[in-house]
Coordinates of C-alpha atoms in Angstrom, one line a residue:
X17 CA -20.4 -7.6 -2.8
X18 CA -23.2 -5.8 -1.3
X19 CA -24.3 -4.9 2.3
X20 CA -27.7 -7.0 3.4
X21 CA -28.3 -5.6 6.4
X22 CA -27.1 -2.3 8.4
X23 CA -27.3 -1.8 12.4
X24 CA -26.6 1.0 14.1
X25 CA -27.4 1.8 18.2
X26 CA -26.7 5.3 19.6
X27 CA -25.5 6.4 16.3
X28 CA -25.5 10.0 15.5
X29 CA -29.4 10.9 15.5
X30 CA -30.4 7.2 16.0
X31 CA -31.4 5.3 19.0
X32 CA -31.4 2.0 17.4
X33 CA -32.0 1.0 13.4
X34 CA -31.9 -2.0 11.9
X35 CA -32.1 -2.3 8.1
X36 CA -32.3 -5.0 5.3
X37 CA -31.2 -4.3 2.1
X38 CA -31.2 -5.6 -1.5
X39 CA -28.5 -6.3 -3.6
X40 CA -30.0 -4.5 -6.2
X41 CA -31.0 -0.6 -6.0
X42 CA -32.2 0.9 -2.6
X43 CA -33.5 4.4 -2.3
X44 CA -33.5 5.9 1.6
X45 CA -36.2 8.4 1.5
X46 CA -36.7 11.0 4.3
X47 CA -37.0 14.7 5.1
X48 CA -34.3 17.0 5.8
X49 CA -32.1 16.6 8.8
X50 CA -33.8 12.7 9.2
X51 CA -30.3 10.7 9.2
X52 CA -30.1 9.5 5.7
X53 CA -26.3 10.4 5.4
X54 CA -26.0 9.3 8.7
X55 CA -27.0 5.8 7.3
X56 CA -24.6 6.3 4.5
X57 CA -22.0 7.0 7.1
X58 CA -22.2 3.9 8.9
X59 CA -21.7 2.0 5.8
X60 CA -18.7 4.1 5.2
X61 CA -17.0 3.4 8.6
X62 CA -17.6 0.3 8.0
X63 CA -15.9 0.4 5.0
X64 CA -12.9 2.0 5.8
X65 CA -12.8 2.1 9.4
X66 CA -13.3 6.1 9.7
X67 CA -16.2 8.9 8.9
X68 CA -16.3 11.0 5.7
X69 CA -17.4 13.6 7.9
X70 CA -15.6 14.1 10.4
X71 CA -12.0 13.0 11.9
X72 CA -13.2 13.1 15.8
X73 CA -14.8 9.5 16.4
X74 CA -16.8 10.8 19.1
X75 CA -19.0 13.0 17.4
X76 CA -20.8 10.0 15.7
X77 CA -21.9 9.2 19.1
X78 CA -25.2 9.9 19.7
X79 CA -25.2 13.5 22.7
X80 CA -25.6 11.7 25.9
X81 CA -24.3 8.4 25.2
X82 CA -21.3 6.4 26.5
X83 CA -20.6 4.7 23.0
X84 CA -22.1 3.6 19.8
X85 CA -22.3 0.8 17.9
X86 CA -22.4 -0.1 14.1
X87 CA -22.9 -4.0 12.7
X88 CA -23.1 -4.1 8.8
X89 CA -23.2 -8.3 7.3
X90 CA -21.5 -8.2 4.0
X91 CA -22.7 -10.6 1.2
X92 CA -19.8 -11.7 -0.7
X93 CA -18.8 -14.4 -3.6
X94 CA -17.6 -16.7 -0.9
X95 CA -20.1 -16.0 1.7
X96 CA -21.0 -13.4 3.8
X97 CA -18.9 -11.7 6.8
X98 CA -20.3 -9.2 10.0
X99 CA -18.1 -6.3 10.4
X100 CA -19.0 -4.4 14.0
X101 CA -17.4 -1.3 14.8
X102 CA -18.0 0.1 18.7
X103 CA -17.2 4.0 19.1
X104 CA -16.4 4.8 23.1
X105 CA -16.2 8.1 24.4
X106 CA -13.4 6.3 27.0
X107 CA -11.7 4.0 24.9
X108 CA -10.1 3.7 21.6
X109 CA -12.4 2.7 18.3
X110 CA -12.6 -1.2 18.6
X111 CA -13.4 -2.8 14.8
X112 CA -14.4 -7.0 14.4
X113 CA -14.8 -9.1 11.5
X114 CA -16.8 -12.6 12.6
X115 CA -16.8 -11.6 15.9
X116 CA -12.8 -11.4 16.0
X117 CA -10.9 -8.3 17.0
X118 CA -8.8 -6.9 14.5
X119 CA -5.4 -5.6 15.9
X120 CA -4.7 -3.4 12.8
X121 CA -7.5 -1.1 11.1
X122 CA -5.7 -2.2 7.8
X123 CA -7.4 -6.1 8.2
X124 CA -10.6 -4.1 7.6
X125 CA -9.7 -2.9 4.0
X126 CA -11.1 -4.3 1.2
X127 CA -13.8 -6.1 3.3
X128 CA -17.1 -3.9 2.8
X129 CA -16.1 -2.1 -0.3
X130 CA -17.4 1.3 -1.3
X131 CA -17.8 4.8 -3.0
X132 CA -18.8 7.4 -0.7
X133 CA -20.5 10.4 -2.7
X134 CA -21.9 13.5 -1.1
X135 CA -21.7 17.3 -2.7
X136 CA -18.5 17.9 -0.2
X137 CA -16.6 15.2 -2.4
X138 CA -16.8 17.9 -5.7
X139 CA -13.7 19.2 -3.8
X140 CA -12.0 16.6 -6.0
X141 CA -12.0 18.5 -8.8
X142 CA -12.1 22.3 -7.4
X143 CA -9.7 22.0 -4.5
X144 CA -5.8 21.3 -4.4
X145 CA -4.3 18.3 -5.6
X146 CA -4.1 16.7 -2.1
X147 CA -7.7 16.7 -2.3
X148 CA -7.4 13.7 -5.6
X149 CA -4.5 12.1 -4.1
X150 CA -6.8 11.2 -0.6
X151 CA -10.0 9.9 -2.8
X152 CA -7.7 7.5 -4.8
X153 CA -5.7 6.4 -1.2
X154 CA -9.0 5.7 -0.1
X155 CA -10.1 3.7 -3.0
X156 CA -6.6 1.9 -3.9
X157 CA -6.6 1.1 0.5
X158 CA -9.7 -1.1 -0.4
X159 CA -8.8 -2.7 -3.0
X160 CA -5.3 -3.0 -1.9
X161 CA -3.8 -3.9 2.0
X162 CA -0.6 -3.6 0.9
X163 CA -1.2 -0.2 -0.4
X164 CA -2.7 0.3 2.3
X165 CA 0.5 -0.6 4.3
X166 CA 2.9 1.4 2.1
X167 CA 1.5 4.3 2.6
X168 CA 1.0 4.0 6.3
X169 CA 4.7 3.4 6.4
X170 CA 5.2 6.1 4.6
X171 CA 3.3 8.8 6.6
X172 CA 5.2 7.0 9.7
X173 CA 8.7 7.5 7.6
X174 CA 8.0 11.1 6.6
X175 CA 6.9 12.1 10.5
X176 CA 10.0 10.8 11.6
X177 CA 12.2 12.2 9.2
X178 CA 10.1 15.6 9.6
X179 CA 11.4 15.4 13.1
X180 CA 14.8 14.5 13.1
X181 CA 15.1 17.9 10.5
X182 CA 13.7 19.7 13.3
X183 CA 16.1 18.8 15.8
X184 CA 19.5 21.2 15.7
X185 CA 22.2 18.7 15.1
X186 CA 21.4 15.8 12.7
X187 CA 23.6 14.1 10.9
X188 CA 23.2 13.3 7.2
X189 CA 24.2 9.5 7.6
X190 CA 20.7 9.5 9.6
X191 CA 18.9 11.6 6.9
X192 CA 19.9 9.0 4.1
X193 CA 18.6 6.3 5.9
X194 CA 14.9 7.9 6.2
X195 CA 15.3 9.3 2.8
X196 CA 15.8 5.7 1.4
X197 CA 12.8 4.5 3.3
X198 CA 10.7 7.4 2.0
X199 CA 11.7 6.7 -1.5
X200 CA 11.0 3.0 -1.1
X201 CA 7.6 3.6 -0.2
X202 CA 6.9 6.3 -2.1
X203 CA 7.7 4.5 -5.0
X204 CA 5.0 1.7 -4.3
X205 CA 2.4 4.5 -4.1
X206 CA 3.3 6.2 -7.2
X207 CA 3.2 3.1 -9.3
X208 CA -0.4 1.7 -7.7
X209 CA -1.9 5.4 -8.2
X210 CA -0.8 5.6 -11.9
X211 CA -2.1 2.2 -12.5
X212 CA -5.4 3.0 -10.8
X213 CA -5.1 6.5 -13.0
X214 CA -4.8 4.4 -15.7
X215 CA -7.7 2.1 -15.3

């Protein structure tokens, strides 16, 4: 799997780029403050359907611009796919694969597959734990939807259970029931990320 071409309009400090690449080694050469990570960034959304830089979608929109668009086409062992991702300042994020909308960001996993690695990510090894738990979600969410799934159900389980604890009478019949979900989840998560540990 490889990317063969990249396109990005109104894209952070870009106008409009289009880019071929090889499936072998590419090297993006520029000065400082040129849009090389930038590049890298696109790839990356279209990877996983959000930035490594920021969590604000609209900041990848070029100043002055209504929306911006990223097109990447994907070369893989059964043929090749075009993932598009349009970014509006009105509207939500809209993501297509062949030109078909996805309804769920989680059809995009495991499409354009990739390791994103800037000097930020050495947080992985000096920051908190949370810090190694989100690079391997990240990784095991492209190689796996239904990880991917499980743990969106569980961030949905663990909100709502954070919010029935916060209201003044709950009843623990209630509480079991979300504590059961949680644990169901949680357990898919813990055996995927000890597998991928162990590979």
């Amino acid at each position: 799997m490889f990317v063969k071409k990249l396109e990005i309009k109104n894209w952070r400090n870009y106008d409009h780029a289009s880019i071929t690449l090889d499936k072998g080694v590419n090297i993006v050469l520029g000065n400082n403050a040129q849009g090389k990570t930038n590049l890298m960034e696109a790839v990356y959304l279209c990877s996983v359907g959000r930035s490594a830089r920021t969590p604000r979608d609209k900041e990848l929109i070029q100043w002055g611009q209504a929306q911006s668009y990223v097109g990447a086409v994907v070369e893989r062992r059964l043929g090749s796919c075009k993932i598009e991702i349009i970014v509006d300042q009105r509207t939500n994020k809209r993501v297509a694969i062949g030109g078909i909308p996805l309804v769920k960001l989680g059809e995009l996993m495991g499409e354009c597959r990739c390791v994103y690695f800037s000097p930020d990510e050495l947080k992985i090894i000096k920051d908190a734990p949370s810090e190694r738990r989100k690079f391997i979600d990240i990784a095991l969410c492209q190689i796996s939807k239904p990880y991917f799934y499980a743990l969106s159900e569980y961030g949905k389980n663990l909100a709502q259970r954070n919010k029935l604890l916060k209201q003044y009478k709950t009843s623990q019949d209630t509480l079991d029931i979300w504590d059961a979900q949680l644990a169901k989840a949680g357990a898919k998560i813990i055996k995927s990320r000890r597998g991928f540990v162990r590979e």
